[in-house]
mmCIF file of C-alpha atoms in Angstrom:
data_model
loop_
_atom_site.group_PDB
_atom_site.id
_atom_site.type_symbol
_atom_site.label_atom_id
_atom_site.label_comp_id
_atom_site.label_asym_id
_atom_site.label_seq_id
_atom_site.Cartn_x
_atom_site.Cartn_y
_atom_site.Cartn_z
ATOM 1 C CA MET R 197 0.000 0.000 0.000
ATOM 2 C CA PRO R 198 1.189 3.565 -0.571
ATOM 3 C CA CYS R 199 2.845 5.534 2.212
ATOM 4 C CA VAL R 200 2.618 9.336 2.002
ATOM 5 C CA SER R 201 4.655 9.982 5.163
ATOM 6 C CA VAL R 202 6.980 7.464 6.791
ATOM 7 C CA GLU R 203 6.885 9.339 10.108
ATOM 8 C CA GLU R 204 3.093 9.588 10.271
ATOM 9 C CA THR R 205 2.597 5.990 9.188
ATOM 10 C CA LEU R 206 5.039 4.665 11.785
ATOM 11 C CA ALA R 207 3.590 6.845 14.548
ATOM 12 C CA PHE R 208 0.051 5.683 13.797
ATOM 13 C CA TYR R 209 0.707 1.965 13.570
ATOM 14 C CA GLU R 210 3.256 1.778 16.373
ATOM 15 C CA ALA R 211 0.755 3.511 18.676
ATOM 16 C CA LEU R 212 -1.654 0.662 17.876
ATOM 17 C CA GLY R 213 0.936 -1.928 18.839
ATOM 18 C CA PHE R 214 2.501 -2.775 15.461
ATOM 19 C CA GLN R 215 6.246 -3.344 15.245
ATOM 20 C CA ALA R 216 8.363 -2.230 12.296
ATOM 21 C CA THR R 217 10.285 -5.234 10.936
ATOM 22 C CA TYR R 218 11.742 -3.207 8.071
ATOM 23 C CA LYS R 219 11.855 0.531 7.393
ATOM 24 C CA GLN R 220 13.549 2.459 4.632
ATOM 25 C CA SER R 221 13.175 6.033 3.404
ATOM 26 C CA LYS R 222 15.892 6.155 0.714
ATOM 27 C CA PRO R 223 16.402 5.557 -2.145
ATOM 28 C CA TYR R 224 12.664 4.780 -1.937
ATOM 29 C CA VAL R 225 10.101 4.216 0.787
ATOM 30 C CA TYR R 226 9.518 0.715 2.076
ATOM 31 C CA LEU R 227 7.960 -0.267 5.385
ATOM 32 C CA ALA R 228 6.989 -3.648 6.840
ATOM 33 C CA LEU R 229 4.867 -3.652 9.991
ATOM 34 C CA GLN R 230 3.830 -6.679 12.005
ATOM 35 C CA TRP R 231 1.124 -7.335 14.599
ATOM 36 C CA SER R 232 -0.850 -10.375 15.773
ATOM 37 C CA GLY R 233 0.484 -12.757 13.150
ATOM 38 C CA PHE R 234 0.078 -10.637 10.008
ATOM 39 C CA GLN R 235 2.121 -7.993 8.202
ATOM 40 C CA LEU R 236 1.334 -4.775 6.347
ATOM 41 C CA HIS R 237 3.771 -3.592 3.675
ATOM 42 C CA PHE R 238 4.039 -0.051 2.319
ATOM 43 C CA GLY R 239 5.800 1.479 -0.656
ATOM 44 C CA PRO R 240 6.112 4.915 -2.292
ATOM 45 C CA ALA R 241 2.950 6.940 -2.806
ATOM 46 C CA PRO R 242 2.120 7.868 -6.428
ATOM 47 C CA LYS R 243 2.666 11.509 -7.299
ATOM 48 C CA GLY R 244 -0.374 13.630 -6.494
ATOM 49 C CA LEU R 245 -1.993 11.062 -4.211
ATOM 50 C CA ASP R 246 -4.500 12.778 -1.909
ATOM 51 C CA PRO R 247 -5.012 10.770 1.320
ATOM 52 C CA ALA R 248 -8.251 12.652 2.020
ATOM 53 C CA ARG R 249 -9.892 10.921 -0.945
ATOM 54 C CA GLU R 250 -9.284 7.575 0.786
ATOM 55 C CA GLU R 251 -8.584 5.875 -2.532
ATOM 56 C CA SER R 252 -4.980 5.033 -1.743
ATOM 57 C CA GLY R 253 -4.987 1.299 -1.131
ATOM 58 C CA SER R 254 -6.685 -1.440 0.825
ATOM 59 C CA CYS R 255 -6.277 -4.946 2.134
ATOM 60 C CA LEU R 256 -8.340 -7.557 3.954
ATOM 61 C CA VAL R 257 -7.361 -9.154 7.250
ATOM 62 C CA MET R 258 -9.400 -12.308 7.833
ATOM 63 C CA VAL R 259 -9.845 -13.196 11.520
ATOM 64 C CA ASP R 260 -11.875 -15.614 13.624
ATOM 65 C CA ALA R 261 -13.560 -12.798 15.598
ATOM 66 C CA VAL R 262 -13.389 -9.073 14.857
ATOM 67 C CA ALA R 263 -14.544 -7.684 18.234
ATOM 68 C CA PRO R 264 -11.224 -8.273 20.096
ATOM 69 C CA TYR R 265 -9.259 -6.531 17.339
ATOM 70 C CA HIS R 266 -11.531 -3.504 17.365
ATOM 71 C CA ALA R 267 -11.387 -3.323 21.163
ATOM 72 C CA ALA R 268 -7.575 -3.501 21.141
ATOM 73 C CA PHE R 269 -7.245 -0.677 18.604
ATOM 74 C CA VAL R 270 -9.783 1.559 20.388
ATOM 75 C CA ALA R 271 -8.009 1.005 23.719
ATOM 76 C CA ALA R 272 -4.669 1.953 22.128
ATOM 77 C CA MET R 273 -6.162 5.097 20.587
ATOM 78 C CA ARG R 274 -7.587 6.157 23.937
ATOM 79 C CA ARG R 275 -4.231 5.630 25.652
ATOM 80 C CA VAL R 276 -2.383 7.738 23.078
ATOM 81 C CA HIS R 277 -5.006 10.278 21.948
ATOM 82 C CA GLY R 278 -7.445 10.249 24.839
ATOM 83 C CA LYS R 279 -10.319 9.165 22.589
ATOM 84 C CA MET R 280 -11.399 6.834 19.822
ATOM 85 C CA LEU R 281 -10.477 8.342 16.435
ATOM 86 C CA SER R 282 -13.822 8.154 14.611
ATOM 87 C CA SER R 283 -13.560 10.978 12.069
ATOM 88 C CA GLY R 284 -10.988 12.420 9.700
ATOM 89 C CA LEU R 285 -7.639 10.727 9.099
ATOM 90 C CA PRO R 286 -6.599 8.435 10.641
ATOM 91 C CA ARG R 287 -9.663 6.763 12.157
ATOM 92 C CA ILE R 288 -11.466 3.531 12.919
ATOM 93 C CA THR R 289 -15.092 2.785 12.058
ATOM 94 C CA ARG R 290 -17.538 2.107 14.862
ATOM 95 C CA TYR R 291 -18.248 -1.487 15.811
ATOM 96 C CA ARG R 292 -21.781 -2.763 16.371
ATOM 97 C CA PRO R 293 -22.011 -5.895 18.535
ATOM 98 C CA GLY R 294 -22.615 -8.852 16.249
ATOM 99 C CA SER R 295 -21.206 -7.188 13.129
ATOM 100 C CA SER R 296 -18.651 -9.090 11.079
ATOM 101 C CA ARG R 297 -16.236 -6.342 10.002
ATOM 102 C CA PHE R 298 -14.730 -2.938 10.691
ATOM 103 C CA THR R 299 -12.227 -0.706 8.909
ATOM 104 C CA LEU R 300 -9.043 1.009 10.012
ATOM 105 C CA ILE R 301 -8.115 4.023 7.841
ATOM 106 C CA ASP R 302 -4.490 5.151 8.151
ATOM 107 C CA PRO R 303 -2.867 8.588 7.585
ATOM 108 C CA SER R 304 -2.219 7.787 3.909
ATOM 109 C CA GLY R 305 -5.894 6.987 3.271
ATOM 110 C CA ASN R 306 -5.391 3.212 3.130
ATOM 111 C CA SER R 307 -8.259 1.022 4.341
ATOM 112 C CA ILE R 308 -7.462 -2.081 6.393
ATOM 113 C CA LEU R 309 -10.638 -4.183 6.579
ATOM 114 C CA PHE R 310 -10.879 -6.712 9.389
ATOM 115 C CA ILE R 311 -13.405 -9.362 8.376
ATOM 116 C CA GLN R 312 -14.754 -12.363 10.239
ATOM 117 C CA ARG R 313 -14.116 -15.572 8.328
ATOM 118 C CA ASN R 314 -17.685 -16.857 8.651
ATOM 119 C CA GLU R 315 -19.247 -13.629 7.368
ATOM 120 C CA PRO R 316 -22.362 -14.254 5.211
ATOM 121 C CA ALA R 317 -21.496 -14.484 1.529
ATOM 122 C CA GLU R 318 -24.633 -12.693 0.315
ATOM 123 C CA LEU R 319 -25.900 -9.273 1.403
ATOM 124 C CA GLU R 320 -28.984 -7.312 0.428
ATOM 125 C CA TYR R 321 -27.519 -3.986 -0.665
ATOM 126 C CA GLY R 322 -30.273 -1.410 -0.416
ATOM 127 C CA GLY R 323 -31.803 -3.032 2.651
ATOM 128 C CA SER R 324 -33.265 -6.472 3.279
ATOM 129 C CA LYS R 325 -36.145 -7.381 0.964
ATOM 130 C CA LYS R 326 -37.968 -8.775 3.988
ATOM 131 C CA LEU R 327 -38.159 -5.328 5.620
ATOM 132 C CA MET R 328 -40.230 -2.258 4.815
ATOM 133 C CA GLY R 329 -40.173 1.490 5.441
ATOM 134 C CA LEU R 330 -37.815 2.856 8.067
ATOM 135 C CA ALA R 331 -36.694 -0.651 9.119
ATOM 136 C CA LYS R 332 -35.425 -1.301 5.592
ATOM 137 C CA ALA R 333 -33.628 2.060 5.551
ATOM 138 C CA LEU R 334 -31.941 1.247 8.868
ATOM 139 C CA ASP R 335 -30.714 -2.051 7.444
ATOM 140 C CA ASN R 336 -29.433 -0.266 4.342
ATOM 141 C CA ALA R 337 -27.603 2.301 6.479
ATOM 142 C CA ARG R 338 -25.987 -0.536 8.435
ATOM 143 C CA ILE R 339 -24.674 -2.069 5.221
ATOM 144 C CA LEU R 340 -23.438 1.285 3.936
ATOM 145 C CA ARG R 341 -21.498 1.862 7.159
ATOM 146 C CA GLU R 342 -20.154 -1.620 7.837
ATOM 147 C CA PHE R 343 -19.624 -3.003 4.345
ATOM 148 C CA LYS R 344 -19.111 0.031 2.111
ATOM 149 C CA ASN R 345 -17.501 2.360 4.678
ATOM 150 C CA ASP R 346 -19.724 5.185 3.447
ATOM 151 C CA ASP R 347 -20.959 7.206 6.431
ATOM 152 C CA LEU R 348 -22.065 10.108 4.250
ATOM 153 C CA GLN R 349 -24.359 7.978 2.087
ATOM 154 C CA ALA R 350 -25.747 6.274 5.201
ATOM 155 C CA PHE R 351 -26.499 9.707 6.672
ATOM 156 C CA ARG R 352 -28.267 10.840 3.504
ATOM 157 C CA ALA R 353 -30.242 7.602 3.226
ATOM 158 C CA LEU R 354 -31.481 7.840 6.805
ATOM 159 C CA LYS R 355 -32.421 11.511 6.479
ATOM 160 C CA SER R 356 -34.455 10.696 3.364
ATOM 161 C CA ALA R 357 -36.066 7.691 5.040
ATOM 162 C CA MET R 358 -37.072 9.758 8.072
ATOM 163 C CA ARG R 359 -38.849 12.237 5.794
ATOM 164 C CA ARG R 360 -40.642 9.455 3.901
ATOM 165 C CA HIS R 361 -41.355 6.877 6.589
ATOM 166 C CA GLY R 362 -40.765 8.511 9.963
ATOM 167 C CA ALA R 363 -44.414 9.407 10.564
ATOM 168 C CA ASP R 364 -45.504 5.789 10.050
ATOM 169 C CA ALA R 365 -42.755 4.241 12.205
ATOM 170 C CA SER R 366 -43.109 3.279 15.859
ATOM 171 C CA PRO R 367 -41.557 5.597 18.476
ATOM 172 C CA ALA R 368 -38.827 3.015 19.192
ATOM 173 C CA GLU R 369 -37.950 2.677 15.501
ATOM 174 C CA ARG R 370 -37.891 6.451 15.102
ATOM 175 C CA ALA R 371 -35.632 6.747 18.137
ATOM 176 C CA ILE R 372 -33.213 4.132 16.772
ATOM 177 C CA ALA R 373 -33.009 5.987 13.452
ATOM 178 C CA LEU R 374 -32.461 9.295 15.261
ATOM 179 C CA CYS R 375 -29.674 7.771 17.376
ATOM 180 C CA HIS R 376 -27.922 6.632 14.207
ATOM 181 C CA LEU R 377 -28.384 10.089 12.663
ATOM 182 C CA ILE R 378 -26.861 11.737 15.759
ATOM 183 C CA ASP R 379 -23.893 9.367 15.669
ATOM 184 C CA LEU R 380 -23.377 9.886 11.928
ATOM 185 C CA ALA R 381 -23.682 13.651 12.305
ATOM 186 C CA MET R 382 -20.961 13.607 14.975
ATOM 187 C CA VAL R 383 -18.659 11.536 12.755
ATOM 188 C CA LEU R 384 -19.294 13.781 9.738
ATOM 189 C CA GLY R 385 -19.082 17.070 11.636
ATOM 190 C CA GLU R 386 -22.738 17.913 11.006
ATOM 191 C CA PRO R 387 -25.093 19.621 13.520
ATOM 192 C CA THR R 388 -26.746 17.202 15.946
ATOM 193 C CA ASP R 389 -29.233 19.585 17.584
ATOM 194 C CA PRO R 390 -32.194 18.878 15.245
ATOM 195 C CA TRP R 391 -31.930 15.124 15.757
ATOM 196 C CA LEU R 392 -31.385 15.450 19.508
ATOM 197 C CA ALA R 393 -34.453 17.657 19.827
ATOM 198 C CA ASP R 394 -36.585 15.144 17.899
ATOM 199 C CA LEU R 395 -35.242 12.241 19.975
ATOM 200 C CA ARG R 396 -35.919 13.934 23.306
ATOM 201 C CA GLY R 397 -39.386 14.888 22.118
ATOM 202 C CA LEU R 398 -40.455 11.258 21.657
ATOM 203 C CA ASP R 399 -42.774 9.641 24.214
ATOM 204 C CA LEU R 400 -40.901 6.389 24.910
ATOM 205 C CA THR R 401 -42.147 3.554 27.087
ATOM 206 C CA THR R 402 -39.936 1.322 29.229
ATOM 207 C CA ASP R 403 -40.176 -1.377 26.545
ATOM 208 C CA ASP R 404 -39.164 1.182 23.894
ATOM 209 C CA ARG R 405 -36.089 2.160 25.893
ATOM 210 C CA GLN R 406 -35.115 -1.477 26.389
ATOM 211 C CA ARG R 407 -35.327 -2.093 22.649
ATOM 212 C CA ILE R 408 -33.281 1.044 21.924
ATOM 213 C CA GLU R 409 -30.624 -0.024 24.415
ATOM 214 C CA SER R 410 -30.433 -3.520 22.913
ATOM 215 C CA GLU R 411 -30.043 -2.214 19.342
ATOM 216 C CA VAL R 412 -27.904 0.922 19.730
ATOM 217 C CA GLY R 413 -26.482 0.608 23.233
ATOM 218 C CA HIS R 414 -23.012 0.458 21.689
ATOM 219 C CA LEU R 415 -23.233 4.081 20.546
ATOM 220 C CA PRO R 416 -21.265 6.393 22.848
ATOM 221 C CA GLY R 417 -23.414 9.053 24.449
ATOM 222 C CA LEU R 418 -26.706 7.148 24.137
ATOM 223 C CA GLN R 419 -27.759 7.661 27.757
ATOM 224 C CA GLU R 420 -27.051 11.386 27.494
ATOM 225 C CA TRP R 421 -29.066 11.652 24.289
ATOM 226 C CA LEU R 422 -32.063 9.991 25.904
ATOM 227 C CA SER R 423 -31.942 12.048 29.109
#
C-alpha cells in the first residue's frame, strides 16, 4: 500500500501496537509492519496522491472474531489520543455488537478491513427485501457503514427515510433511526441539535427504551441523548 509519510505511518501503527520489521526512506520508501500474526507492507505513494480521498490502497485481514481486534485498537487510541479516532484521518469505524467487520483508515488513506471468516457471503444492498419502510432504511444504512464504509451515504439515506417513513414508524424505531443520525452527524461534523431535539421529544415507554438499548447501546453518548 502507498505511504505518504513514513513518520506519520510509523507513529500511527506503532501507537496501535505494530512493530516495524523493516523501514527504509531512501532511495525509496519501504515499510513492513507486524502485529498479531500478520504484516502490512508499504511502498512509495504515487505523485499527487491525496489521502483525504481515501482511494490510496486497501487490504483484507481475515480473523476468527473481529470484536477483540476492534477493542484492542480503540483502547490503544484512547491511551495515546485520549479518545477513539472516529472521524478524519486516521480513524477507525464504529463497531456494532454482532457485526462481522470494521475498517481502520491510516494517515495515507489506506483502508485495512478486518473481516470475520464466517461472514455471510450474500448481502442485500439497499436493505433487506424482507423489511419495509424505516426498518429497511436502517438495514441499508448498516450495510453502507459496515460493508461500504460510506458514512455520508448512510447519513443521507437515513435523512431521506425519516422524511418518507418517519411518521408511520413506531416511536422506538424512530428513536433508533435518530440515534444513528446523531452518531453519523458527529462523525461527519454535522449539527446534531435537530436530531437530539426530535429524539428527546419522543414519548418512549420502558419497553421502547429497552429495545433502543439492545439495538444501539453500543453508541457512545446514548444515555445522554435519551436524558
